[in-house]
XYZ file of C-alpha atoms in Angstrom:
54
model
C -0.011 0.008 0.009
C 1.260 3.452 -0.863
C 1.845 5.882 1.970
C -1.063 8.235 2.629
C -0.700 11.888 1.714
C -2.191 13.556 4.733
C -2.680 17.107 5.972
C -3.094 17.817 9.673
C -5.808 20.232 10.728
C -4.653 22.338 13.677
C -6.437 24.400 16.318
C -5.432 27.992 16.904
C -2.916 26.773 19.527
C -1.353 24.457 16.922
C -2.771 21.292 18.464
C -3.784 18.700 15.841
C -7.534 17.999 15.820
C -8.084 16.141 12.528
C -6.374 14.624 9.485
C -7.353 15.289 5.885
C -6.688 12.725 3.180
C -7.577 12.581 -0.520
C -10.858 11.002 -1.597
C -8.847 8.310 -3.460
C -6.992 7.385 -0.258
C -10.257 7.382 1.704
C -12.004 5.130 -0.812
C -9.055 2.695 -0.783
C -9.044 2.597 3.031
C -12.834 2.226 3.099
C -12.686 -0.756 0.723
C -9.967 -2.401 2.814
C -12.040 -1.927 6.013
C -15.147 -3.340 4.367
C -13.238 -6.381 3.038
C -11.779 -7.006 6.504
C -15.277 -6.765 8.061
C -16.699 -9.146 5.483
C -13.864 -11.619 6.087
C -14.352 -11.356 9.874
C -18.120 -11.997 9.502
C -17.531 -14.963 7.188
C -15.112 -16.542 9.743
C -17.664 -15.939 12.510
C -20.215 -17.854 10.416
C -17.843 -20.789 9.977
C -16.429 -20.169 6.535
C -12.856 -21.484 6.307
C -9.983 -19.037 6.201
C -8.126 -18.749 2.934
C -4.785 -20.523 3.157
C -1.675 -18.600 2.214
C 0.458 -19.838 -0.659
C 3.728 -19.374 1.221
């Protein structure tokens, strides 16, 4: 995965309060989270884990 290009949003006293990322990075992260959640739900329902090739 490529490193995220992020911008920190600061308060007036320079304390970070948020992080801004591009929509492309957000969509990529969102897809990864959804895939992880689906995999977790499938395992909970008894579906076998995919075996690694290595």
